[in-house]
mmCIF file of C-alpha atoms in Angstrom:
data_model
loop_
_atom_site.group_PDB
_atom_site.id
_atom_site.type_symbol
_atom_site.label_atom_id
_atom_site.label_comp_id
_atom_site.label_asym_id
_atom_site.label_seq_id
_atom_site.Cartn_x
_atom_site.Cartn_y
_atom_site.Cartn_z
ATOM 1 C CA UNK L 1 0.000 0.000 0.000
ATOM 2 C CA UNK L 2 1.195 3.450 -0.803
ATOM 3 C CA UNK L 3 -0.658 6.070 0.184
ATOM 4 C CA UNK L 4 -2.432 8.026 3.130
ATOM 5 C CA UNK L 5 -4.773 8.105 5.472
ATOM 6 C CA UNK L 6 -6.161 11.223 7.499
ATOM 7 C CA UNK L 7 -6.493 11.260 11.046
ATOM 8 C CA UNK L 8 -8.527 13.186 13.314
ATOM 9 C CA UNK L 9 -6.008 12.981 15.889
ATOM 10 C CA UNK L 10 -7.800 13.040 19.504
ATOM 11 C CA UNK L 11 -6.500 15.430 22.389
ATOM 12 C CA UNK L 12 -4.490 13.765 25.075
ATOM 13 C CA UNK L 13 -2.881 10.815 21.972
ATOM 14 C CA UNK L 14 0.635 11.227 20.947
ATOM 15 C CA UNK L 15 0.850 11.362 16.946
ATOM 16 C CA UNK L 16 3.507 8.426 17.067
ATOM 17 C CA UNK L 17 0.536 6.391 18.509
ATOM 18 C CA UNK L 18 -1.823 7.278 16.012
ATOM 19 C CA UNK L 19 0.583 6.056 13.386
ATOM 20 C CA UNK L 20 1.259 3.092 14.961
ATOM 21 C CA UNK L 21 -2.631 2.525 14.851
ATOM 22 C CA UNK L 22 -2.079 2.508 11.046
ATOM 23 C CA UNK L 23 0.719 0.737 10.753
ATOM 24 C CA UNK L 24 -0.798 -2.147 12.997
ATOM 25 C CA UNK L 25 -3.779 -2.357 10.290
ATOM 26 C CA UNK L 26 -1.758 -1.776 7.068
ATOM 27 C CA UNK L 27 0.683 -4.000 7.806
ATOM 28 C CA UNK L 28 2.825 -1.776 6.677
ATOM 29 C CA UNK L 29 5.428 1.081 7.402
ATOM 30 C CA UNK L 30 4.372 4.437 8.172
ATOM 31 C CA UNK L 31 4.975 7.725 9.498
ATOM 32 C CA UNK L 32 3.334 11.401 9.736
ATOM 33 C CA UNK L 33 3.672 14.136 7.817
ATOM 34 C CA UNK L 34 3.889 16.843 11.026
ATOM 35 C CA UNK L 35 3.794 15.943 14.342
ATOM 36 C CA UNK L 36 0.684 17.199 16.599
ATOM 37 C CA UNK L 37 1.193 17.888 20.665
ATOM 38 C CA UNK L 38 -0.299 15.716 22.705
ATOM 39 C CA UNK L 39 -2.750 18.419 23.774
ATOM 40 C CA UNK L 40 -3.460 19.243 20.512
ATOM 41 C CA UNK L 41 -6.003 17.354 17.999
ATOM 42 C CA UNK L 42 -7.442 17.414 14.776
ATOM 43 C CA UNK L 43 -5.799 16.720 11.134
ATOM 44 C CA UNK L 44 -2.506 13.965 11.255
ATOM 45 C CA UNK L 45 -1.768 12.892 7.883
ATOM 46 C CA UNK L 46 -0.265 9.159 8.251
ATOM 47 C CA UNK L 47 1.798 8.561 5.286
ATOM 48 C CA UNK L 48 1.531 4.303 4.506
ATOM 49 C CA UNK L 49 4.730 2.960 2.356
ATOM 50 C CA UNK L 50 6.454 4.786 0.066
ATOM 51 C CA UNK L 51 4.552 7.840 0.464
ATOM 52 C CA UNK L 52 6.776 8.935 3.579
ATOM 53 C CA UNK L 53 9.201 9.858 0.806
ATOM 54 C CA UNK L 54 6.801 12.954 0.182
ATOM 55 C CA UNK L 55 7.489 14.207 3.538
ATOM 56 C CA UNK L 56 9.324 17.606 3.065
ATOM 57 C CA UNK L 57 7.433 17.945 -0.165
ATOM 58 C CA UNK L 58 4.420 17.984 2.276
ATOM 59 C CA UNK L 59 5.584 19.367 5.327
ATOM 60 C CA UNK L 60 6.520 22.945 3.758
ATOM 61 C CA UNK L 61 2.447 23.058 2.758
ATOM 62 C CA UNK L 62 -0.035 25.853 4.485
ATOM 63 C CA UNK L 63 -1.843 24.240 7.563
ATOM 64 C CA UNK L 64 -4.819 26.002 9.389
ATOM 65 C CA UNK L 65 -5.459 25.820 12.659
ATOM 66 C CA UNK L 66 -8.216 26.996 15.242
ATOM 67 C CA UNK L 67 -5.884 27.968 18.518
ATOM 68 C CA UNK L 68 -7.470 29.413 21.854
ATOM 69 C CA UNK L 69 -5.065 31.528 23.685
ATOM 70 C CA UNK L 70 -5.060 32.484 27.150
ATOM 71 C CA UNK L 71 -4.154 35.658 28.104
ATOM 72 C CA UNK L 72 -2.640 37.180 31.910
ATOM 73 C CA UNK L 73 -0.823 34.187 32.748
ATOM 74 C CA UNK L 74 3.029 33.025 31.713
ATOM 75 C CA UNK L 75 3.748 29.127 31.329
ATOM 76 C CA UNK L 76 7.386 27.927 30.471
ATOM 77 C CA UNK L 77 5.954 25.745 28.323
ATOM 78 C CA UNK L 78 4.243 28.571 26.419
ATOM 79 C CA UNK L 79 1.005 26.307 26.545
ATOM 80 C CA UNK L 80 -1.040 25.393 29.601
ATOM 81 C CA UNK L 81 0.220 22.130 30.394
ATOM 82 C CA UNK L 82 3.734 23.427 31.713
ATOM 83 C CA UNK L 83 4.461 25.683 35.105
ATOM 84 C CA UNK L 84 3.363 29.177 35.512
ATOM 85 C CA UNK L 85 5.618 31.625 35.874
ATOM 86 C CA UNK L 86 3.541 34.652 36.450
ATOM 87 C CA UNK L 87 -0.235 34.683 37.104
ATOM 88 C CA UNK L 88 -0.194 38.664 36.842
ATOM 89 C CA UNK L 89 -1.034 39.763 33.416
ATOM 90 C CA UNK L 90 -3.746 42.290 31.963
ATOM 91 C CA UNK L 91 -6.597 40.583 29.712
ATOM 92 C CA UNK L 92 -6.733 43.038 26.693
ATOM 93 C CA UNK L 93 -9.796 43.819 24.601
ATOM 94 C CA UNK L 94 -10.744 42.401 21.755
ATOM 95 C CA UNK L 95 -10.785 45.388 20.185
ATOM 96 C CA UNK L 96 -6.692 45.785 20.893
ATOM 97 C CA UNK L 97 -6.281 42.333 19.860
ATOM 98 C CA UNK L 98 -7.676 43.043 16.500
ATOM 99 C CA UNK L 99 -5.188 46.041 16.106
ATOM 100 C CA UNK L 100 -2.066 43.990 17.363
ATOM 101 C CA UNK L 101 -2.920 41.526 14.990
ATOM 102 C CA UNK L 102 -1.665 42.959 11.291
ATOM 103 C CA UNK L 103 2.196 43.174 12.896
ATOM 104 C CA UNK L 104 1.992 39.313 13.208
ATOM 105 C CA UNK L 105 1.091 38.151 9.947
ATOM 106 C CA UNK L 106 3.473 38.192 6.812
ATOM 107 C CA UNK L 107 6.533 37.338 6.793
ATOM 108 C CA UNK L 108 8.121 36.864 10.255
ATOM 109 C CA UNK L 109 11.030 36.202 12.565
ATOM 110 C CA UNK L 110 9.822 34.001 15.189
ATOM 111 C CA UNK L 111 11.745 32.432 18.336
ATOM 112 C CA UNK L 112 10.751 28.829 18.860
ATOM 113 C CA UNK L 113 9.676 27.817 22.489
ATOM 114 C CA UNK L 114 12.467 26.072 24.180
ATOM 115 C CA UNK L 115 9.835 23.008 25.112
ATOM 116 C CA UNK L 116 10.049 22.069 21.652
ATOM 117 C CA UNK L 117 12.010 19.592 19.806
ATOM 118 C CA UNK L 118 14.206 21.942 18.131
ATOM 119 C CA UNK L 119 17.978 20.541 18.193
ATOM 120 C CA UNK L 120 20.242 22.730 20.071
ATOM 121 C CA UNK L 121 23.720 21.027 19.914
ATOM 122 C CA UNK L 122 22.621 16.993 19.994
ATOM 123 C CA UNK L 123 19.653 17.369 21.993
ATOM 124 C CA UNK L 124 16.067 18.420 22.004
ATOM 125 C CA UNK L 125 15.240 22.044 23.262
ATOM 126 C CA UNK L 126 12.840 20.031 25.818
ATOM 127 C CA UNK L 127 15.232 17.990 27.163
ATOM 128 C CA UNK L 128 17.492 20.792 28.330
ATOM 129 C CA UNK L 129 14.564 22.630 29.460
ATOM 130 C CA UNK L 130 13.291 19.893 31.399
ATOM 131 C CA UNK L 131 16.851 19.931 33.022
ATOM 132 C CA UNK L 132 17.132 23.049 34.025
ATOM 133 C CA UNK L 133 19.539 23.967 31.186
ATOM 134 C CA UNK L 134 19.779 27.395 30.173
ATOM 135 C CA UNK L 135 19.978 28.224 26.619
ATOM 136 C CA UNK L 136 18.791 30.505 23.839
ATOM 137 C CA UNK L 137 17.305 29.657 20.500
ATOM 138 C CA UNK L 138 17.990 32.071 17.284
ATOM 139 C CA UNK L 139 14.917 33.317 15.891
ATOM 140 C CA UNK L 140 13.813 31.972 12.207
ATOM 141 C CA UNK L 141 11.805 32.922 9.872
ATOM 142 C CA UNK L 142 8.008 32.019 9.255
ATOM 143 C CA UNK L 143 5.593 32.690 7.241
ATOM 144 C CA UNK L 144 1.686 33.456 8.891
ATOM 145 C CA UNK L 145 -0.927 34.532 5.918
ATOM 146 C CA UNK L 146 -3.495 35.363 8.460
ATOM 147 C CA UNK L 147 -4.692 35.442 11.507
ATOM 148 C CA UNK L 148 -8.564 36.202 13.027
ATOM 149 C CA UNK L 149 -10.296 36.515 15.868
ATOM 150 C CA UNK L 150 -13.073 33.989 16.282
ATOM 151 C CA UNK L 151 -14.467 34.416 19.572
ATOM 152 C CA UNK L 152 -14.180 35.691 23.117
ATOM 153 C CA UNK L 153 -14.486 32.543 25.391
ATOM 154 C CA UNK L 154 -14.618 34.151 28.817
ATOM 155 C CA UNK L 155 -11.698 33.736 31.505
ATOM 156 C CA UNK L 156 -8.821 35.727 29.663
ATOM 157 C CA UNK L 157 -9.550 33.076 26.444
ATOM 158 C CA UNK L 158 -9.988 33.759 23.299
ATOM 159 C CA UNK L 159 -9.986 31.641 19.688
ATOM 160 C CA UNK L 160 -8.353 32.262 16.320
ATOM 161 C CA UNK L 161 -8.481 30.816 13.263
ATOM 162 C CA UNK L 162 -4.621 30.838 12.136
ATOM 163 C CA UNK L 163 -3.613 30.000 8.321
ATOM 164 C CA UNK L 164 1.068 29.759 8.696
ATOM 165 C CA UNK L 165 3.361 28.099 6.716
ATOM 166 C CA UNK L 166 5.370 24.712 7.721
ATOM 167 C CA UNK L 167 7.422 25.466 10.756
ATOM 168 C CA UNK L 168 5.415 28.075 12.697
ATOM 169 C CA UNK L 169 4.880 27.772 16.298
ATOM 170 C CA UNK L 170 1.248 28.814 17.377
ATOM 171 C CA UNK L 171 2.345 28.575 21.162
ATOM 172 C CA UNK L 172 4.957 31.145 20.162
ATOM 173 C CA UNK L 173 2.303 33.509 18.129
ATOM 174 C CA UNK L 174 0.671 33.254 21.733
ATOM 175 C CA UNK L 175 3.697 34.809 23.205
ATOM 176 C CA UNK L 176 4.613 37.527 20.850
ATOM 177 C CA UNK L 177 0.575 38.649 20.515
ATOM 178 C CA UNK L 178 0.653 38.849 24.408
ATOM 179 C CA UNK L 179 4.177 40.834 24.720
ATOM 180 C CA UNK L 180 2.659 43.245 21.732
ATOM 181 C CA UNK L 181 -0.320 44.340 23.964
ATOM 182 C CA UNK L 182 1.994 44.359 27.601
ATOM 183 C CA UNK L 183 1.176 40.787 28.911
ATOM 184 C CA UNK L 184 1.218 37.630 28.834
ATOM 185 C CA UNK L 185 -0.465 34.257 26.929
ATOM 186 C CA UNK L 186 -0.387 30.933 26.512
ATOM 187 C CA UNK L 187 -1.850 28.608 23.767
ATOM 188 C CA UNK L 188 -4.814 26.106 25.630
ATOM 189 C CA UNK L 189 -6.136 24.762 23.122
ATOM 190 C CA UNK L 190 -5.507 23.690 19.538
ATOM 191 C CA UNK L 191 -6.835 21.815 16.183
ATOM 192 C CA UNK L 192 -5.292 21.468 13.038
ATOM 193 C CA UNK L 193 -8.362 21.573 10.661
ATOM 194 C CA UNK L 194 -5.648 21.888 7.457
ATOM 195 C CA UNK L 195 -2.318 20.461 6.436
ATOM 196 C CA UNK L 196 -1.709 21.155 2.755
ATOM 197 C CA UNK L 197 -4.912 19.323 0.480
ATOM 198 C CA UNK L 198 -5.231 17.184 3.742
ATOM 199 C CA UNK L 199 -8.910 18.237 5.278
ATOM 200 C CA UNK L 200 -10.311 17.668 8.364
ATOM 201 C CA UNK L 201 -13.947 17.097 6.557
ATOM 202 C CA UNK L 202 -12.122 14.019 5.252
ATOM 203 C CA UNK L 203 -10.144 12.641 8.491
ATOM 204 C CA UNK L 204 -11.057 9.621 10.855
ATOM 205 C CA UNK L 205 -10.256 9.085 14.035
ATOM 206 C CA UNK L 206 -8.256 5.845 14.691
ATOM 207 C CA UNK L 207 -11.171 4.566 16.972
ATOM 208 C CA UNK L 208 -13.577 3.756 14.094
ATOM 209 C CA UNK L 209 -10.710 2.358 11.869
ATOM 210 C CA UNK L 210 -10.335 -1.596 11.328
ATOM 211 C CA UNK L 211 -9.020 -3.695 8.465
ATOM 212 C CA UNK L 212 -12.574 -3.945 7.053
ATOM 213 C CA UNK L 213 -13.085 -0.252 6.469
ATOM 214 C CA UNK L 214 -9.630 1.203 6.307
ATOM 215 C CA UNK L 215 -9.967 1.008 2.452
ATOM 216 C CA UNK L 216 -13.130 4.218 2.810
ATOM 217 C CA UNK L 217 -10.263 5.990 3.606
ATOM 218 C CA UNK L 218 -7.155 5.291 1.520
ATOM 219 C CA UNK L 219 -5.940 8.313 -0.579
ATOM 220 C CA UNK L 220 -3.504 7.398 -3.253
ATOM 221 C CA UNK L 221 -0.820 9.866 -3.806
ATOM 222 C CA UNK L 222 -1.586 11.082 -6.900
ATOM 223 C CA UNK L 223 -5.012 12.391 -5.522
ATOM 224 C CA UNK L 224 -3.344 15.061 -3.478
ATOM 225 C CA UNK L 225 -0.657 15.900 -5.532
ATOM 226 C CA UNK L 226 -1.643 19.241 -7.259
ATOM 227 C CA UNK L 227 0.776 18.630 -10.093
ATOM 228 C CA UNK L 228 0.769 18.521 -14.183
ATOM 229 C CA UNK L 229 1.107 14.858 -15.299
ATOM 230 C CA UNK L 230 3.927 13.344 -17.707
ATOM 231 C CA UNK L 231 3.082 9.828 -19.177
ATOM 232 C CA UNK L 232 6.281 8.346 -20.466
ATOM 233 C CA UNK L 233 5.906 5.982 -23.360
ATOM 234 C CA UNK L 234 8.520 4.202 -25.840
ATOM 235 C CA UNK L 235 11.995 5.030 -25.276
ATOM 236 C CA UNK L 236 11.574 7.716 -22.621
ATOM 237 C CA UNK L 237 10.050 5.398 -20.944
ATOM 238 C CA UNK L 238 12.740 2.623 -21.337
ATOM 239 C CA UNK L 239 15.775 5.417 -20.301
ATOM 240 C CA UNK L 240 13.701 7.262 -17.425
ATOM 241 C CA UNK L 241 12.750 4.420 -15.480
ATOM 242 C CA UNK L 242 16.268 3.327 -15.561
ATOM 243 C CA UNK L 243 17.578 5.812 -14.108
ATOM 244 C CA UNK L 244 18.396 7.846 -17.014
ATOM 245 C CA UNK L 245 17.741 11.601 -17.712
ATOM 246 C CA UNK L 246 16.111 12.534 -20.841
ATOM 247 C CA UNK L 247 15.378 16.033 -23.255
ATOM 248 C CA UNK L 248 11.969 17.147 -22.933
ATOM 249 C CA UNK L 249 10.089 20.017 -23.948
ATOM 250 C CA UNK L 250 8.216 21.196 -20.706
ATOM 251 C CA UNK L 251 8.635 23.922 -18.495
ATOM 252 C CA UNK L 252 10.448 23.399 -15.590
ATOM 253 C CA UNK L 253 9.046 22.149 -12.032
ATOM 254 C CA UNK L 254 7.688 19.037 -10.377
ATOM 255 C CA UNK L 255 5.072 16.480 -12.225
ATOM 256 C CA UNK L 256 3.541 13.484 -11.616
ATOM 257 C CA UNK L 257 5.218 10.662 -13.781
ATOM 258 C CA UNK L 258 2.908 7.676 -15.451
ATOM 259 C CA UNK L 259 3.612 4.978 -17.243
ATOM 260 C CA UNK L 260 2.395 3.985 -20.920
ATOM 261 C CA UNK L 261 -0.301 1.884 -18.527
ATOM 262 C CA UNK L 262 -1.365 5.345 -16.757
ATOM 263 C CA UNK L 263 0.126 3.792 -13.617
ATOM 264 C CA UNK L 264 1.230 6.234 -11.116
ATOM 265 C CA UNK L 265 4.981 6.296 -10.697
ATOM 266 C CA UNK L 266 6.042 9.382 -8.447
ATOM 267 C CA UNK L 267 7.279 12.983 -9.336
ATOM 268 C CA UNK L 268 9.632 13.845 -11.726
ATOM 269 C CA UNK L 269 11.263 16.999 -11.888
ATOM 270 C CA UNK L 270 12.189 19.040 -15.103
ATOM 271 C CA UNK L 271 14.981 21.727 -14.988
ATOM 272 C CA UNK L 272 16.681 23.606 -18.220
ATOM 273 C CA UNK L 273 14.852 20.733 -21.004
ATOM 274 C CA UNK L 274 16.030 17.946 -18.891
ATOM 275 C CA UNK L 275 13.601 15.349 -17.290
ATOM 276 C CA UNK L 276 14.804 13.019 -14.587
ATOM 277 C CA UNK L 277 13.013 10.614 -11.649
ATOM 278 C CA UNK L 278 12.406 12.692 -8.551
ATOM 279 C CA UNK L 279 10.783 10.216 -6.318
ATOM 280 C CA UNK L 280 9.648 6.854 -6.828
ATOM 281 C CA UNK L 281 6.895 5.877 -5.205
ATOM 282 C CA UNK L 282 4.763 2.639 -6.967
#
């Protein structure tokens, strides 16, 4: 099997446990494309066999997310399951919110939390943190195309819908929002609804999954690949699927390679007239 399945990853579940779910009934090897918190739920996109080898084609994709954010109190985790800090903080209005809100979105340097798995010199940013260790992590850059204001929940909370690039830290939007308008926040909730063409209209939760029914939700590769298609016939065929590059005549980019059968091969790429084998997948 090579393809995916979309999980509706619950809150509480780690995502390695969700795969392992699908591994267990594919009989096969898998892995995600993104890793979710444990306290966050919602879209986990569980790459089954050779589809893992589309995983930094899919991990720089837009995601969307719907975040609640809690504001007048400072966690080191930068979410509400670590230790406060300081319980001191003004709630702002929504009305300030909506006017600290354009300076976040665009193109953005962002400093990832330190309870993260970022690698700072062998080990994971929440393993030092966990021991106490003090350290700094450079700022990167990110990419947010928007940001809104759902609701007002009550308590200092409020939700956002949140559309980012790959790499961007919600918990540390939380933060930066909060230092903008004098305080502080911390992320409390969160749920991917988005990752890439992977929706959470078309996700299942590992619960109602079994070997009978896992086929309702299989999504070959090619389904989600928003790509032009090359069919190679005849002697292209022969020299491309050996390995060898050929002349071509199309623009250059990524495509989805075929066979003379129409079978689904994996991307090729075309650069300067010449076409070559990206990744094979089938």
């Amino acid at each position: 099997m090579t393809g995916f399945i979309i999980v509706n990853k619950a809150e509480g579940r780690s995502s390695a446990r969700e795969v392992a779910v699908i591994k267990r009934l594919t009989h096969t090897p898998c892995g995600h494309m993104g890793t979710l918190d444990p306290m966050a739920s919602g879209v986990l996109p569980v790459a089954v066999g050779n589809a893992a080898r589309l995983f930094d084609y899919f991990l720089k994709k837009e995601k969307t997310y719907v975040a609640t954010f809690r504001f007048g109190t400072h966690y080191d985790t930068l979410d509400t399951t670590g230790a406060v800090l300081n319980d001191g903080g003004r709630i702002p209005s929504k009305n300030e919110i909506i006017e600290a809100i354009p300076s976040l979105v665009g193109e953005v340097w962002q400093v990832p939390p330190k309870y993260s798995a970022k690698n700072v010199n062998g080990q994971r940013g929440y393993q030092l943190a966990r021991g106490g260790v003090e350290f700094e992590l450079p700022p990167k850059k990110v990419t947010v195309k928007s940001i809104k204001l759902l609701n007002g929940l009550g308590y200092g909370e409020f939700s956002f819908e949140i559309e980012c690039g790959g790499g961007t830290y919600i918990r540390s939007i939380a933060r930066d929002m909060a230092a903008k308008l004098g305080t502080f926040a911390a992320m409390s909730a969160l749920k991917r609804t988005r990752s890439g063409p992977f929706l959470i209209e078309n996700s299942v939760s590992t619960d109602l999954l079994d070997e009978d029914n896992l086929h309702k939700y299989f999504i070959p590769c090619d389904s989600v690949l928003p790509l032009e298609s090359i069919y190679a016939e005849g002697e292209t065929a022969k020299k491309i699927f050996n390995g060898v590059c050929v002349n071509c005549n199309y623009k250059d980019g990524l495509y989805k390679l075929y066979n003379a059968e129409k079978s689904f091969y994996g991307l090729a790429e075309v650069a300067e007239g010449i076409l070559k084998v990206r990744t094979k997948l089938c």
